[in-house]
């Protein structure tokens, strides 16, 4: 993380000066431990969402999308219980530096884009799953809108992971 770019706002400085922010900077094992929780959560998030995204792209068409989604999406949801608190904890350590990092801003925008893509898929494409994922239709590749949702999800989550890693450098 780069140091002290620009004037930091009072709320961000207050976050850094909080007990949690100080502990995250000063306790030797705290930041790395929290980062490990973040990474375990990322593994669970990407591991669960990637198998569904690949299915949407047409891989393993023997498994109905609905069955697979019901199996993996609870794990995707659970991953946020590890990722979000740990991300926020790391944020408190250097809040003003993170906010002034373009990589951090891009990362947060990408997370919102991934959420929007998932919400659109659930609202627009998934209600007709019985039609486009019927036993007969599964002999063909999924429709373009389904493949697009899967491809976008994979690409966005890979970009989020890349931004997370790049935070240490920019
Ligand atoms: C939701 C999906 C998310 C993914 C896939 C993700 C990914 C990553 C990755 C790969 C790292 C680098 C870990 C390392 O280099 O050891 C990271 C670090 C970090 N993430 Fe996330 N993250 C996510 C959500 C969040 C959220 C919601 C926040 C909250 C503000 C956050 C804040 C941070 C911070 C502050 C770091 C530390 C950077 C550093 O110390 O260099 N992340 N993230």
Short mmCIF file of C-alpha atoms and ligand atoms in Angstrom, two decimals:
data_model
loop_
_atom_site.label_atom_id
_atom_site.label_comp_id
_atom_site.label_asym_id
_atom_site.label_seq_id
_atom_site.Cartn_x
_atom_site.Cartn_y
_atom_site.Cartn_z
CA UNK A 1 0.00 0.00 0.00
CA UNK A 2 1.33 3.44 -0.90
CA UNK A 3 1.61 5.91 1.96
CA UNK A 4 -0.30 9.15 2.60
CA UNK A 5 -1.56 10.17 -0.85
CA UNK A 6 -3.60 13.38 -0.57
CA UNK A 7 -5.43 14.96 2.36
CA UNK A 8 -7.36 12.38 4.39
CA UNK A 9 -10.86 13.21 5.59
CA UNK A 10 -11.71 13.28 9.30
CA UNK A 11 -13.94 10.15 9.30
CA UNK A 12 -11.20 8.13 7.62
CA UNK A 13 -8.60 9.35 10.12
CA UNK A 14 -11.03 8.50 12.94
CA UNK A 15 -11.36 4.96 11.55
CA UNK A 16 -7.57 4.61 11.47
CA UNK A 17 -7.26 5.99 15.02
CA UNK A 18 -9.93 3.61 16.40
CA UNK A 19 -8.91 0.78 18.69
CA UNK A 20 -9.45 -1.72 15.88
CA UNK A 21 -7.44 0.31 13.36
CA UNK A 22 -4.55 0.63 15.79
CA UNK A 23 -4.66 -3.04 16.75
CA UNK A 24 -4.63 -4.01 13.06
CA UNK A 25 -1.45 -1.97 12.57
CA UNK A 26 0.28 -2.76 15.84
CA UNK A 27 -0.47 -6.41 16.73
CA UNK A 28 2.03 -8.45 14.78
CA UNK A 29 -0.23 -11.43 14.00
CA UNK A 30 -3.60 -9.69 13.66
CA UNK A 31 -3.35 -8.25 10.12
CA UNK A 32 -1.87 -11.43 8.58
CA UNK A 33 -4.45 -13.61 10.38
CA UNK A 34 -7.32 -11.46 9.12
CA UNK A 35 -5.82 -11.52 5.62
CA UNK A 36 -5.77 -15.34 5.76
CA UNK A 37 -9.51 -15.30 6.64
CA UNK A 38 -10.05 -12.96 3.65
CA UNK A 39 -8.20 -15.38 1.35
CA UNK A 40 -10.06 -18.45 2.66
CA UNK A 41 -13.31 -16.58 1.97
CA UNK A 42 -12.11 -15.70 -1.53
CA UNK A 43 -11.32 -19.39 -2.16
CA UNK A 44 -14.85 -20.33 -1.08
CA UNK A 45 -16.42 -17.52 -3.12
CA UNK A 46 -14.54 -18.24 -6.33
CA UNK A 47 -14.60 -22.03 -5.93
CA UNK A 48 -18.37 -22.08 -5.56
CA UNK A 49 -19.29 -19.43 -8.13
CA UNK A 50 -16.83 -20.69 -10.79
CA UNK A 51 -18.45 -24.15 -11.07
CA UNK A 52 -21.83 -22.49 -11.62
CA UNK A 53 -20.37 -20.00 -14.13
CA UNK A 54 -18.73 -22.85 -16.08
CA UNK A 55 -22.07 -24.68 -16.11
CA UNK A 56 -23.72 -21.52 -17.50
CA UNK A 57 -21.04 -21.54 -20.20
CA UNK A 58 -22.10 -25.07 -21.14
CA UNK A 59 -19.71 -27.30 -19.18
CA UNK A 60 -21.18 -30.40 -17.38
CA UNK A 61 -24.60 -30.03 -19.00
CA UNK A 62 -25.71 -33.33 -17.40
CA UNK A 63 -26.27 -31.41 -14.16
CA UNK A 64 -29.38 -29.16 -14.22
CA UNK A 65 -28.53 -25.50 -13.52
CA UNK A 66 -31.19 -25.34 -10.82
CA UNK A 67 -29.74 -28.33 -8.92
CA UNK A 68 -26.20 -26.99 -9.13
CA UNK A 69 -27.25 -23.45 -8.13
CA UNK A 70 -29.14 -24.78 -5.11
CA UNK A 71 -26.03 -26.71 -4.09
CA UNK A 72 -23.32 -24.07 -4.56
CA UNK A 73 -24.95 -20.67 -4.00
CA UNK A 74 -25.35 -21.10 -0.21
CA UNK A 75 -21.54 -21.52 -0.09
CA UNK A 76 -21.10 -18.38 -2.19
CA UNK A 77 -23.35 -16.50 0.25
CA UNK A 78 -21.45 -17.94 3.25
CA UNK A 79 -18.14 -16.77 1.78
CA UNK A 80 -19.22 -13.15 2.25
CA UNK A 81 -19.40 -13.77 6.02
CA UNK A 82 -15.64 -14.34 5.89
CA UNK A 83 -14.71 -11.83 3.18
CA UNK A 84 -16.62 -8.70 4.20
CA UNK A 85 -15.73 -8.47 7.94
CA UNK A 86 -12.07 -9.34 7.22
CA UNK A 87 -11.95 -6.81 4.34
CA UNK A 88 -13.44 -4.11 6.57
CA UNK A 89 -10.97 -4.96 9.35
CA UNK A 90 -8.01 -4.56 6.99
CA UNK A 91 -9.56 -1.36 5.70
CA UNK A 92 -9.53 0.18 9.21
CA UNK A 93 -5.74 -0.15 9.37
CA UNK A 94 -5.05 2.23 6.46
CA UNK A 95 -8.47 3.66 5.55
CA UNK A 96 -7.27 6.91 3.96
CA UNK A 97 -4.59 5.16 1.88
CA UNK A 98 -7.07 2.57 0.63
CA UNK A 99 -9.68 5.19 -0.29
CA UNK A 100 -7.12 7.18 -2.28
CA UNK A 101 -6.00 4.06 -4.17
CA UNK A 102 -7.64 3.83 -7.64
CA UNK A 103 -7.22 0.05 -7.41
CA UNK A 104 -9.38 -0.04 -4.26
CA UNK A 105 -12.07 2.08 -5.94
CA UNK A 106 -12.02 -0.13 -9.04
CA UNK A 107 -12.24 -3.22 -6.80
CA UNK A 108 -15.34 -1.91 -5.01
CA UNK A 109 -16.98 -0.94 -8.34
CA UNK A 110 -16.25 -4.41 -9.72
CA UNK A 111 -17.82 -6.05 -6.64
CA UNK A 112 -20.96 -3.97 -7.30
CA UNK A 113 -20.87 -4.95 -10.99
CA UNK A 114 -20.67 -8.64 -10.01
CA UNK A 115 -23.67 -8.13 -7.71
CA UNK A 116 -25.60 -6.41 -10.49
CA UNK A 117 -24.79 -9.20 -12.96
CA UNK A 118 -25.97 -11.82 -10.44
CA UNK A 119 -29.14 -9.84 -9.63
CA UNK A 120 -29.99 -9.45 -13.34
CA UNK A 121 -29.43 -13.15 -13.93
CA UNK A 122 -31.73 -14.07 -11.04
CA UNK A 123 -34.43 -11.58 -12.03
CA UNK A 124 -34.37 -11.91 -15.83
CA UNK A 125 -32.84 -15.24 -16.91
CA UNK A 126 -33.34 -17.71 -14.04
CA UNK A 127 -37.19 -17.54 -13.94
CA UNK A 128 -37.29 -19.28 -17.36
CA UNK A 129 -34.68 -21.93 -16.39
CA UNK A 130 -37.17 -24.80 -16.88
CA UNK A 131 -37.44 -23.77 -20.56
CA UNK A 132 -33.80 -23.19 -21.54
CA UNK A 133 -32.40 -25.92 -19.25
CA UNK A 134 -34.97 -28.66 -19.96
CA UNK A 135 -33.61 -32.17 -20.63
CA UNK A 136 -34.13 -31.63 -24.36
CA UNK A 137 -32.48 -28.15 -24.43
CA UNK A 138 -29.49 -29.36 -22.41
CA UNK A 139 -28.30 -31.26 -25.48
CA UNK A 140 -27.47 -27.84 -26.97
CA UNK A 141 -25.18 -25.12 -25.54
CA UNK A 142 -27.06 -22.68 -23.22
CA UNK A 143 -28.59 -19.54 -24.82
CA UNK A 144 -26.24 -16.55 -25.37
CA UNK A 145 -27.72 -14.53 -22.46
CA UNK A 146 -26.96 -17.41 -20.07
CA UNK A 147 -23.43 -17.84 -21.38
CA UNK A 148 -22.88 -14.08 -21.19
CA UNK A 149 -23.92 -14.03 -17.51
CA UNK A 150 -21.48 -16.87 -16.73
CA UNK A 151 -18.61 -15.30 -18.68
CA UNK A 152 -19.16 -11.87 -17.10
CA UNK A 153 -19.26 -13.35 -13.61
CA UNK A 154 -15.99 -15.26 -14.14
CA UNK A 155 -14.26 -12.23 -15.66
CA UNK A 156 -15.45 -9.80 -12.97
CA UNK A 157 -14.49 -12.04 -10.04
CA UNK A 158 -11.04 -12.68 -11.52
CA UNK A 159 -10.62 -8.89 -11.89
CA UNK A 160 -11.71 -8.38 -8.24
CA UNK A 161 -9.09 -10.91 -7.10
CA UNK A 162 -6.45 -9.18 -9.25
CA UNK A 163 -7.35 -5.76 -7.78
CA UNK A 164 -7.20 -7.21 -4.25
CA UNK A 165 -3.69 -8.50 -4.85
CA UNK A 166 -2.60 -5.28 -6.59
CA UNK A 167 -3.63 -3.24 -3.52
CA UNK A 168 -0.31 -4.17 -1.96
CA UNK A 169 1.50 -2.39 -4.81
CA UNK A 170 -0.66 0.59 -5.89
C1 LIG B 1 -16.00 -9.73 -2.38
C2 LIG B 1 -14.93 -10.16 -2.95
C3 LIG B 1 -13.52 -9.80 -2.62
C4 LIG B 1 -12.46 -10.39 -3.21
C5 LIG B 1 -12.49 -11.47 -4.28
C6 LIG B 1 -11.26 -9.79 -2.63
C7 LIG B 1 -9.97 -10.11 -2.98
C8 LIG B 1 -8.84 -9.70 -2.31
C9 LIG B 1 -7.50 -10.20 -2.54
C10 LIG B 1 -7.08 -11.26 -3.56
C11 LIG B 1 -6.69 -9.54 -1.68
C12 LIG B 1 -5.17 -9.71 -1.57
C13 LIG B 1 -4.80 -10.65 -0.47
C14 LIG B 1 -3.31 -10.78 -0.38
O1 LIG B 1 -2.59 -10.19 -1.16
O2 LIG B 1 -2.83 -11.48 0.53
C15 LIG B 1 -7.49 -8.62 -0.93
C16 LIG B 1 -7.03 -7.75 0.02
C17 LIG B 1 -7.78 -6.77 0.62
N1 LIG B 1 -9.14 -6.60 0.52
FE1 LIG B 1 -10.41 -7.74 -0.55
N2 LIG B 1 -11.63 -8.85 -1.70
C18 LIG B 1 -13.01 -8.81 -1.66
C19 LIG B 1 -13.80 -7.99 -0.87
C20 LIG B 1 -13.32 -6.99 -0.07
C21 LIG B 1 -14.16 -6.09 0.67
C22 LIG B 1 -15.70 -6.07 0.69
C23 LIG B 1 -13.34 -5.25 1.31
C24 LIG B 1 -13.81 -4.15 2.22
C25 LIG B 1 -13.42 -2.99 2.27
C26 LIG B 1 -11.95 -5.62 0.99
C27 LIG B 1 -10.78 -5.01 1.44
C28 LIG B 1 -9.52 -5.50 1.27
C29 LIG B 1 -8.33 -4.93 1.87
C30 LIG B 1 -8.28 -3.70 2.75
C31 LIG B 1 -7.24 -5.74 1.47
C32 LIG B 1 -5.79 -5.59 1.94
C33 LIG B 1 -4.82 -5.15 0.94
C34 LIG B 1 -3.40 -5.18 1.51
O3 LIG B 1 -3.21 -5.24 2.72
O4 LIG B 1 -2.51 -5.14 0.71
N3 LIG B 1 -12.00 -6.69 0.14
N4 LIG B 1 -8.80 -8.75 -1.32
#
